[in-house]
Short mmCIF file of C-alpha atoms and ligand atoms in Angstrom, two decimals:
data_model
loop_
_atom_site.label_atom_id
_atom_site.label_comp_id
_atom_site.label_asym_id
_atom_site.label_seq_id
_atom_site.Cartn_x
_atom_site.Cartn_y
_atom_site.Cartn_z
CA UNK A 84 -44.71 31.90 255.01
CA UNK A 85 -41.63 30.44 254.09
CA UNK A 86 -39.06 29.53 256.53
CA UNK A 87 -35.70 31.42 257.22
CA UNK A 88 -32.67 29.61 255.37
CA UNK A 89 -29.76 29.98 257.54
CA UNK A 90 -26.56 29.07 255.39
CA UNK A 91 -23.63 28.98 258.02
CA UNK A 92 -20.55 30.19 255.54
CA UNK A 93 -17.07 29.02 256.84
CA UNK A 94 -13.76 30.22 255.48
CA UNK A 95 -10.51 28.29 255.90
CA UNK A 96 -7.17 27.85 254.03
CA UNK A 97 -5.60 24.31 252.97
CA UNK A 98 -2.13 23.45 253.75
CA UNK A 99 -1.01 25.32 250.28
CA UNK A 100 -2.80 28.14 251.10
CA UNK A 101 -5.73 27.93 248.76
CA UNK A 102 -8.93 29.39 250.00
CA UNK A 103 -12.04 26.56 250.97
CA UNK A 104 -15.11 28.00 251.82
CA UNK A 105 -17.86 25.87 253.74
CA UNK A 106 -21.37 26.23 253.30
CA UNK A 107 -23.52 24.15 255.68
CA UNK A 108 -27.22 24.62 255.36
CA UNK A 109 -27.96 21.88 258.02
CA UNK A 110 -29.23 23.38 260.80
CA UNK A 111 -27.04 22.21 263.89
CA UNK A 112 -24.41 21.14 261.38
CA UNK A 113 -20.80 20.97 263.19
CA UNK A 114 -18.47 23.81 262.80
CA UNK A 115 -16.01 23.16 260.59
CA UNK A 116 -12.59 23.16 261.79
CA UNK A 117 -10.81 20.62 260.68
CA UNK A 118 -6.52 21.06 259.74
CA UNK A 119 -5.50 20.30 256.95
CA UNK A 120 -2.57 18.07 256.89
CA UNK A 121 -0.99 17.11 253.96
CA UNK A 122 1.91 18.22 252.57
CA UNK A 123 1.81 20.17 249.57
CA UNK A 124 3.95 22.43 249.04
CA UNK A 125 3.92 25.55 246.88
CA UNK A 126 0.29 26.12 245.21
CA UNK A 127 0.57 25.98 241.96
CA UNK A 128 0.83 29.77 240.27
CA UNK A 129 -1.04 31.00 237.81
CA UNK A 130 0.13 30.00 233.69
CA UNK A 131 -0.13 32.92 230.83
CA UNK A 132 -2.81 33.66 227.95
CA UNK A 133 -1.69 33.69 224.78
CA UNK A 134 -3.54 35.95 222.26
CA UNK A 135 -4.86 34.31 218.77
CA UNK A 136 -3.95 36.56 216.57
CA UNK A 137 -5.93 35.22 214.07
CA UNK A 138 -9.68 35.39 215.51
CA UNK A 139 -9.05 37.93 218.59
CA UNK A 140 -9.36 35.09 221.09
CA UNK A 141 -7.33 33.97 224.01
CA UNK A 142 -5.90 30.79 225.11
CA UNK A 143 -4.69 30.00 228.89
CA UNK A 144 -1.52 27.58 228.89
CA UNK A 145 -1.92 25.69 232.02
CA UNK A 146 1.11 22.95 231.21
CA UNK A 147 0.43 21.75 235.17
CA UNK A 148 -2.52 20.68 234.03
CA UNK A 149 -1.50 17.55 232.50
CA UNK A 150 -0.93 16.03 236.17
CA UNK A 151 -4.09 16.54 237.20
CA UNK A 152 -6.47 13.88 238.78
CA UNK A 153 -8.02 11.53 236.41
CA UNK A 154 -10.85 9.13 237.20
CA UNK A 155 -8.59 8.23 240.84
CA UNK A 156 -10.28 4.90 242.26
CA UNK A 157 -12.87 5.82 244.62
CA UNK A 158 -10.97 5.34 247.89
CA UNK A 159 -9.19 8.21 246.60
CA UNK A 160 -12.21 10.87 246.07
CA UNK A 161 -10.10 14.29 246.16
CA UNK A 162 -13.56 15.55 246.74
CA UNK A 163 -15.56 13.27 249.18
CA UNK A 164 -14.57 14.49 252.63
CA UNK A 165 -11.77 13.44 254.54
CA UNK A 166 -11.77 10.24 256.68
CA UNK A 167 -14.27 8.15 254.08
CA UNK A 168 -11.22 7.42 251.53
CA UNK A 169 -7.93 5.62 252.27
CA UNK A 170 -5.85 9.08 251.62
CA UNK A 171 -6.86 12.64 252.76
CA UNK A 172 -8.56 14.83 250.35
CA UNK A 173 -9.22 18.38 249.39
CA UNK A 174 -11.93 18.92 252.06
CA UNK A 175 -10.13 18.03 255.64
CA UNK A 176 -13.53 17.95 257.62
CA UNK A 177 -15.27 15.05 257.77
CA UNK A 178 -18.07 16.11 256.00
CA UNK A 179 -20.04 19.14 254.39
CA UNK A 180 -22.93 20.06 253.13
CA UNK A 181 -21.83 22.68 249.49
CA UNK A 182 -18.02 23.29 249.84
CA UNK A 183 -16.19 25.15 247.37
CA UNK A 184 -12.05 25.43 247.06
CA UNK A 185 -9.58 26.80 244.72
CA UNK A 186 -8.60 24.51 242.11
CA UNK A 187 -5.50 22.41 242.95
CA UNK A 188 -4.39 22.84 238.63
CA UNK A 189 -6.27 25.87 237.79
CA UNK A 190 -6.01 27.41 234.41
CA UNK A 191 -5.95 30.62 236.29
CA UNK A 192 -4.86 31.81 239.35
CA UNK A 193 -4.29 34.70 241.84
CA UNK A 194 -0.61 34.13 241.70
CA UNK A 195 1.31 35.30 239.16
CA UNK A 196 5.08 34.33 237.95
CA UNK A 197 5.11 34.25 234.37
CA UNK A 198 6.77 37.09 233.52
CA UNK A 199 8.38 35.37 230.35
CA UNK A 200 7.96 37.73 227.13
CA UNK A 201 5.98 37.06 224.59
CA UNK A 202 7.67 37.01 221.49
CA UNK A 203 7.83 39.69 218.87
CA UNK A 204 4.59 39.91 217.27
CA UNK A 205 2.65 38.32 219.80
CA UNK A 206 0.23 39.24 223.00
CA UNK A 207 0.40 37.31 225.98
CA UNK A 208 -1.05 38.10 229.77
CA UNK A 209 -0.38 36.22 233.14
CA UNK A 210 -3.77 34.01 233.74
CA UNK A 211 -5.15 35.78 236.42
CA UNK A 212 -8.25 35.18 238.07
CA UNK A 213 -9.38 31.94 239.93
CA UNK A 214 -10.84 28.26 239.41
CA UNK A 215 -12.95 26.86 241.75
CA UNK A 216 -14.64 23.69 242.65
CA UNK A 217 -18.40 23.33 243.98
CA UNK A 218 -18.80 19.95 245.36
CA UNK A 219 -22.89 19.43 245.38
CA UNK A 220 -23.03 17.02 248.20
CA UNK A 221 -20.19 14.41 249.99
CA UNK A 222 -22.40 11.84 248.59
CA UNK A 223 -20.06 10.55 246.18
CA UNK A 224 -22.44 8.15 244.10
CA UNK A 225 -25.35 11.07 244.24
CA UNK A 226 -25.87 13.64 240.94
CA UNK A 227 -27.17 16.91 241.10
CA UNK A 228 -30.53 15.72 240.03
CA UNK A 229 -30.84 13.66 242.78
CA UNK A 230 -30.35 16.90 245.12
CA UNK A 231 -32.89 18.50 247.57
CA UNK A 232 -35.13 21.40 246.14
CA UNK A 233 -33.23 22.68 249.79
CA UNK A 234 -29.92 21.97 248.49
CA UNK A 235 -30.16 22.95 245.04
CA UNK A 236 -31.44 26.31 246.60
CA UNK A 237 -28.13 26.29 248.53
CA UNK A 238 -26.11 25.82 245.37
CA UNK A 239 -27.86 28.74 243.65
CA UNK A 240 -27.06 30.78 246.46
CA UNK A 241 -23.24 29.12 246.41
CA UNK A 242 -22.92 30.12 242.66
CA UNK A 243 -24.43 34.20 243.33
CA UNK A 244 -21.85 34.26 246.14
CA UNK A 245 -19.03 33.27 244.08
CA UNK A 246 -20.29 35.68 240.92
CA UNK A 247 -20.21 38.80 243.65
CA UNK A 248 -17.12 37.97 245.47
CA UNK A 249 -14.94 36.83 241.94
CA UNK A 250 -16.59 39.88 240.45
CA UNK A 251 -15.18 41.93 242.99
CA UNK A 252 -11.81 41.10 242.06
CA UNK A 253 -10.48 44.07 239.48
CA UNK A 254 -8.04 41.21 237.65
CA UNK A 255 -11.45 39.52 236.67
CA UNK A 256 -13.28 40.65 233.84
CA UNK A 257 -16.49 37.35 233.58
CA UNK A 258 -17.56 34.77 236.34
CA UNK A 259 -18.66 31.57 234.48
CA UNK A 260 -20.54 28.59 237.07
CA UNK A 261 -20.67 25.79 234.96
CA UNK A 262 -20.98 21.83 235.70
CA UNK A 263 -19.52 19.22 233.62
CA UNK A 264 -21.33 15.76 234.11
CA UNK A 265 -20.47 12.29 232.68
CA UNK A 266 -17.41 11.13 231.52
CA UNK A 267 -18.64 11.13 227.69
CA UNK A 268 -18.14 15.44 228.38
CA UNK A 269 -14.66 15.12 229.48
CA UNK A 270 -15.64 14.60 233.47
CA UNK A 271 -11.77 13.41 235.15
CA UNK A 272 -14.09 12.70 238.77
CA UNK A 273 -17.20 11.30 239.38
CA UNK A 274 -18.03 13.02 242.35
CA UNK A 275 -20.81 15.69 241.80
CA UNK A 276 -19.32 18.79 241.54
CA UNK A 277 -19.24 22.31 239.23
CA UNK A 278 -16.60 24.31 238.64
CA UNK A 279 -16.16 28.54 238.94
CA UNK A 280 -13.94 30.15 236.55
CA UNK A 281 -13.17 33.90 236.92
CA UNK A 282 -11.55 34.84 234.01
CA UNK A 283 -9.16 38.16 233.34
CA UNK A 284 -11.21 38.41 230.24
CA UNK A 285 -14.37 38.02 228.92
CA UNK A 286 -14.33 35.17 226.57
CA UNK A 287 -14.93 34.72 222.90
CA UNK A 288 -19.09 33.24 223.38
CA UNK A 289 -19.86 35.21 225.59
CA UNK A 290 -18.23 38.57 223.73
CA UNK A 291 -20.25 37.39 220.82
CA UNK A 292 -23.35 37.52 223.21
CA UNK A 293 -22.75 40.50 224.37
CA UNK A 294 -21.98 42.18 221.12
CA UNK A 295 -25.50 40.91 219.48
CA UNK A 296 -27.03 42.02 222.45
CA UNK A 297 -25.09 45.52 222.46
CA UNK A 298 -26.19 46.26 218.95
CA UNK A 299 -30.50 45.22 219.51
CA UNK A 300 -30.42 47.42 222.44
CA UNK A 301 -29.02 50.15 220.26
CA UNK A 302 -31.23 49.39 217.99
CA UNK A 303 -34.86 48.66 219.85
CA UNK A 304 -34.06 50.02 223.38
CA UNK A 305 -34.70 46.35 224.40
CA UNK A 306 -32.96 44.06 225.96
CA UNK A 307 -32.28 40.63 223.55
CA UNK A 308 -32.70 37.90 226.11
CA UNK A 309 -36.15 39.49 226.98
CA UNK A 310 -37.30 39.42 223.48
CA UNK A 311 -36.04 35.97 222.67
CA UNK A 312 -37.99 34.93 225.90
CA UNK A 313 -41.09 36.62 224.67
CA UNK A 314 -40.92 35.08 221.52
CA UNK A 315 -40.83 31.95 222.80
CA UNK A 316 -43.53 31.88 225.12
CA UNK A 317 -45.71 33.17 222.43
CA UNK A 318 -44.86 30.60 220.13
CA UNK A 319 -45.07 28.34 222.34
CA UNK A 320 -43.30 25.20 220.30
CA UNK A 321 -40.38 25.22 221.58
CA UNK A 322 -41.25 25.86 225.20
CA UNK A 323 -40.66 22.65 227.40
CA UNK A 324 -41.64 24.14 230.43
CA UNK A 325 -43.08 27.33 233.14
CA UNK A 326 -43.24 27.93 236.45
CA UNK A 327 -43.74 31.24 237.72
CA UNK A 328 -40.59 32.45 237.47
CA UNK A 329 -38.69 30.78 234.95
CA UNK A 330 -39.53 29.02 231.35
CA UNK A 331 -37.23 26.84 229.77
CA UNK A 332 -37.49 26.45 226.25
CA UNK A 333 -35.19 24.50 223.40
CA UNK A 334 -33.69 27.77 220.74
CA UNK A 335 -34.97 28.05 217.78
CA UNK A 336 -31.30 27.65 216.46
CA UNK A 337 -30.29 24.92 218.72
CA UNK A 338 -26.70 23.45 217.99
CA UNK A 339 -26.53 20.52 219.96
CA UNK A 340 -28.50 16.95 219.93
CA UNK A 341 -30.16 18.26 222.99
CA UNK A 342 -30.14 21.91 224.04
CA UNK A 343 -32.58 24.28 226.36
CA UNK A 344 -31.89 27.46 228.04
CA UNK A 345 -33.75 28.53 231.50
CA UNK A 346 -34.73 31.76 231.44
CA UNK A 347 -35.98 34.03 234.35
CA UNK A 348 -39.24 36.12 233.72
CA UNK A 349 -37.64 39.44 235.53
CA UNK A 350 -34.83 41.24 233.48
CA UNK A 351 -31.61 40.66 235.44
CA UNK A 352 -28.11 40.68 234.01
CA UNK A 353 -26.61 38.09 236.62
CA UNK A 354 -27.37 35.31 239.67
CA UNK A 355 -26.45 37.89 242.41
CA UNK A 356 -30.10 39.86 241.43
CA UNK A 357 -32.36 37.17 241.89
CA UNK A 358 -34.40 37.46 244.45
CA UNK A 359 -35.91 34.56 247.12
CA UNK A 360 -38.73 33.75 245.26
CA UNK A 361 -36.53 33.15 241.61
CA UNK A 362 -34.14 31.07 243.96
CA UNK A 363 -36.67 28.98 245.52
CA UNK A 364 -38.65 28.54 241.77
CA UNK A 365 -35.46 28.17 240.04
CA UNK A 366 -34.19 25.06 242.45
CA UNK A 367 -37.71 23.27 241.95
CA UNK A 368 -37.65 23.93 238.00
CA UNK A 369 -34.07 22.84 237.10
CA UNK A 370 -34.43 20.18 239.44
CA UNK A 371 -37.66 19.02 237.06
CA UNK A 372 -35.98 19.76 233.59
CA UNK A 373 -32.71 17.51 234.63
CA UNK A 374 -35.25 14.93 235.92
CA UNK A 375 -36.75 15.27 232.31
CA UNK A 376 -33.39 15.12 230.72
CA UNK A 377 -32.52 12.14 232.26
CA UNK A 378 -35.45 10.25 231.14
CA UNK A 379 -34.88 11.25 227.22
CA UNK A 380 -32.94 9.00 225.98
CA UNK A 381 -33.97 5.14 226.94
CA UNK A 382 -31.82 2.01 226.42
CA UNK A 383 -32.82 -1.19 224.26
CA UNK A 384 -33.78 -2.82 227.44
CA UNK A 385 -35.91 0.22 228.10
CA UNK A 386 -34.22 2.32 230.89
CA UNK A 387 -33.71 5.55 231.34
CA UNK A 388 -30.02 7.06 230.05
CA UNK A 389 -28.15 9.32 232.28
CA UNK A 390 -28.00 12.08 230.22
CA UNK A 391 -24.35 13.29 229.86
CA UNK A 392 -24.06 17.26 229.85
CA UNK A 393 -23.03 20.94 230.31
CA UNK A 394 -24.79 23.24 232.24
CA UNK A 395 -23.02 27.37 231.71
CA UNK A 396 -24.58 30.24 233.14
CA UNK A 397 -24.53 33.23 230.96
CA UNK A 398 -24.68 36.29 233.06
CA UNK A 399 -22.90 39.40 232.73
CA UNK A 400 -19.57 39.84 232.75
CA UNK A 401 -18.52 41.99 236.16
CA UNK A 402 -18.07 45.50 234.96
CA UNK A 403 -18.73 45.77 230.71
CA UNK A 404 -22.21 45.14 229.29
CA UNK A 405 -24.35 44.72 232.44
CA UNK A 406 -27.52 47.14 231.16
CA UNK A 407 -27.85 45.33 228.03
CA UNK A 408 -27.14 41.35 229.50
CA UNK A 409 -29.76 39.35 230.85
CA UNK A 410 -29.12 36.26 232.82
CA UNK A 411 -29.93 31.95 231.14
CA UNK A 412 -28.73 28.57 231.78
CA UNK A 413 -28.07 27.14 228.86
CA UNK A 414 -28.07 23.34 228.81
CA UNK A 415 -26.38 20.94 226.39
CA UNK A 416 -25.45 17.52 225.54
CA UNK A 417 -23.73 15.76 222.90
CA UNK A 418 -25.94 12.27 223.30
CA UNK A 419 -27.97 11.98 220.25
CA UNK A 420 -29.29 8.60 221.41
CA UNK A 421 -28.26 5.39 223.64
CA UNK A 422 -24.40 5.05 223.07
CA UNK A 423 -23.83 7.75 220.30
CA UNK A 424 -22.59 11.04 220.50
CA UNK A 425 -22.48 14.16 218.25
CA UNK A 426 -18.61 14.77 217.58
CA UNK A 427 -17.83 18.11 216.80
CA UNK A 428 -16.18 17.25 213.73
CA UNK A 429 -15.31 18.92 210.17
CA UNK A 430 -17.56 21.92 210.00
CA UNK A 431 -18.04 22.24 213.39
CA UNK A 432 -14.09 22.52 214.89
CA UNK A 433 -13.09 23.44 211.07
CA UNK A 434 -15.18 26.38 210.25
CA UNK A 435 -17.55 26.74 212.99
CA UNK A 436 -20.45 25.91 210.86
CA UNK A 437 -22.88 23.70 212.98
CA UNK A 438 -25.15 21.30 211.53
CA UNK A 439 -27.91 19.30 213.60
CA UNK A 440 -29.94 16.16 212.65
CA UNK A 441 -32.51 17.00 215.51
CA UNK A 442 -35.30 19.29 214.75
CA UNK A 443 -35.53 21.90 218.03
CA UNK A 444 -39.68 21.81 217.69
CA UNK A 445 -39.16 18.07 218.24
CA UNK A 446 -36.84 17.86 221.41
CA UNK A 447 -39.14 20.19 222.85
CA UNK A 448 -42.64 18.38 222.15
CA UNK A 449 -40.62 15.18 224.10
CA UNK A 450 -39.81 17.16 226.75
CA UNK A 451 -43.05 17.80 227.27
CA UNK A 452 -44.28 14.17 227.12
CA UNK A 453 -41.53 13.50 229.91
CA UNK A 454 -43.57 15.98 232.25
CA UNK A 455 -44.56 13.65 235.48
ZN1 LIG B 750 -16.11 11.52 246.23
#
């Protein structure tokens, strides 16, 4: 039998009145109460999106975004708790376990005050919805690799929490839980952390998505993601790893240097319907494929490269699409090898038309080899 989990959830505001929300999954962890005392003043609102008229996407203009935090020294962790840096930081207590708050610069927000009007021609909207933070662990030097099976378990709970309660909202349309790791991605702090973004729309990948997956439903009664999944596993090439639960497998049409999507065995369109079992299962296996990814690429000297990367959840969005959407993790990483990256250059950013130099079948077999 598997123990009880007991995640102690604790809500609090910070001194600008954005929401932090506490999850401790230490048992006998302290309650957290701590003030915050800084002075802010007014949290920032929310910006506008700006429609493109020429592809039907839209574009948040967060201009406060420029002042944001980038790579501060580490005495000055915004996200290690408060009382280890020379300054206090977003978290007041003096520690946590998972704690998520709402972005200091978000791109969108539950406060609106643009009201400007677009101008003739145009479509714009306020940016509502929300941006949140998931700090892993207040080990600053850790990496989510490095996390508990325990923890990681706590994190997938952390990220179904945030899809149901964001999804809730009626001025958000998706819930995205993403992480961004290593600066070569764009990373502005090195603590370990994710990031939440409730849009007020659902954006232009996953539309795309949803639309292919709309029209084989239509077409077979079945549900895409399931008959990708099936595919691979019979196949088998591609597949880098099972557990009972989950497979994760590199696409057929992969785009980047190093891509694989973790899929769950059951059909369910988002993290709020997995059940214990998938959690549990899912925190051992991602744990293993990062610990695989990591060890990919080696150095001259022969060490193992950090692998720099995204991780996005694709689940559905909160209220369009949800019979025909079926939940992955898509991993990526521009890091062909040791000190080079894939830029997304001509045809890429130009046209949209991808091009790869690494053969899917290939990544997959290595990620095999890397097994323990
Ligand atoms: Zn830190």
């Amino acid at each position: 039998m598997r123990a009880t989990r007991e995640v102690r959830r604790t809500v609090a505001r910070l001194a600008d009145g954005r929401q932090i929300i506490y999850f401790d999954d230490t048992p006998d962890a302290p309650a957290r109460t701590a003030v915050d005392t800084r002075d802010l003043g007014e949290r920032a609102a929310a910006g506008h999106i700006r429609h493109d008229a020429l592809t039907g996407d839209w574009v948040a203009v967060a201009g406060h975004r420029m002042h944001r935090t980038f790579l501060p020294p580490r005495d000055e962790c915004p996200l290690c708790p408060t009382g280890r840096g020379s300054v206090p930081s977003e978290v007041p207590d003096a520690d946590y376990d998972v704690v998520v708050f709402e972005n200091r610069f978000p791109s969108y927000a539950p406060v609106a005050v643009d009201n400007v009007e677009a101008p003739p021609g145009y479509l714009h909207a306020p940016a509502l919805g929300r941006t949140e933070v998931v700090c892993f662990t207040s080990d600053h030097e850790s990496t989510f690799a490095a996390l508990t099976p325990h923890r990681v378990r706590t994190v997938v709970d952390v990220w179904a929490d945030r899809t149901a309660e964001l999804g809730a909202d009626p001025d958000v349309a998706h819930v995205f839980c993403f992480e961004n790791r290593g600066q070569e991605i764009g990373v502005t702090l090195h603590h370990p952390h994710g990031q939440v973004y409730a849009y007020p729309y659902v954006p232009a990948r996953t539309a795309e998505i949803l639309t292919r997956a709309t029209e084989h439903h239509a077409r077979t009664g079945r549900l895409l993601g399931a008959d990708l999944l099936a595919a691979e596993r019979a196949d088998g090439s591609r597949v880098v790893l099972t557990s009972e639960h989950w497979t994760a497998y590199v696409p057929y049409a992969a785009r980047w240097p190093l891509e694989v999507h973790l899929a769950p065995h059951r059909d369910v369109p988002d993290l709020v319907a997995l059940d214990d079992a998938e959690r549990d299962d899912l925190a051992a296996t991602y744990l293993e494929l990062l610990g695989r990814l990591d060890r990919f690429h080696v150095s001259d000297g022969g060490e193992p490269v950090a692998l720099p990367y995204i991780a996005a959840w694709h689940q559905a969005p909160a209220r369009t699409g949800r019979e025909v959407s079926r939940l992955f993790l898509q991993v990526m990483s521009v890091l062909r090898g040791p000190g080079r990256l894939k830029y997304l250059a001509g045809s890429e950013s130009g046209a949209g038309g991808w091009v790869t130099d690494t053969r899917p079948e290939a990544v997959a077999a290595r990620l095999r080899e890397l097994a323990p």
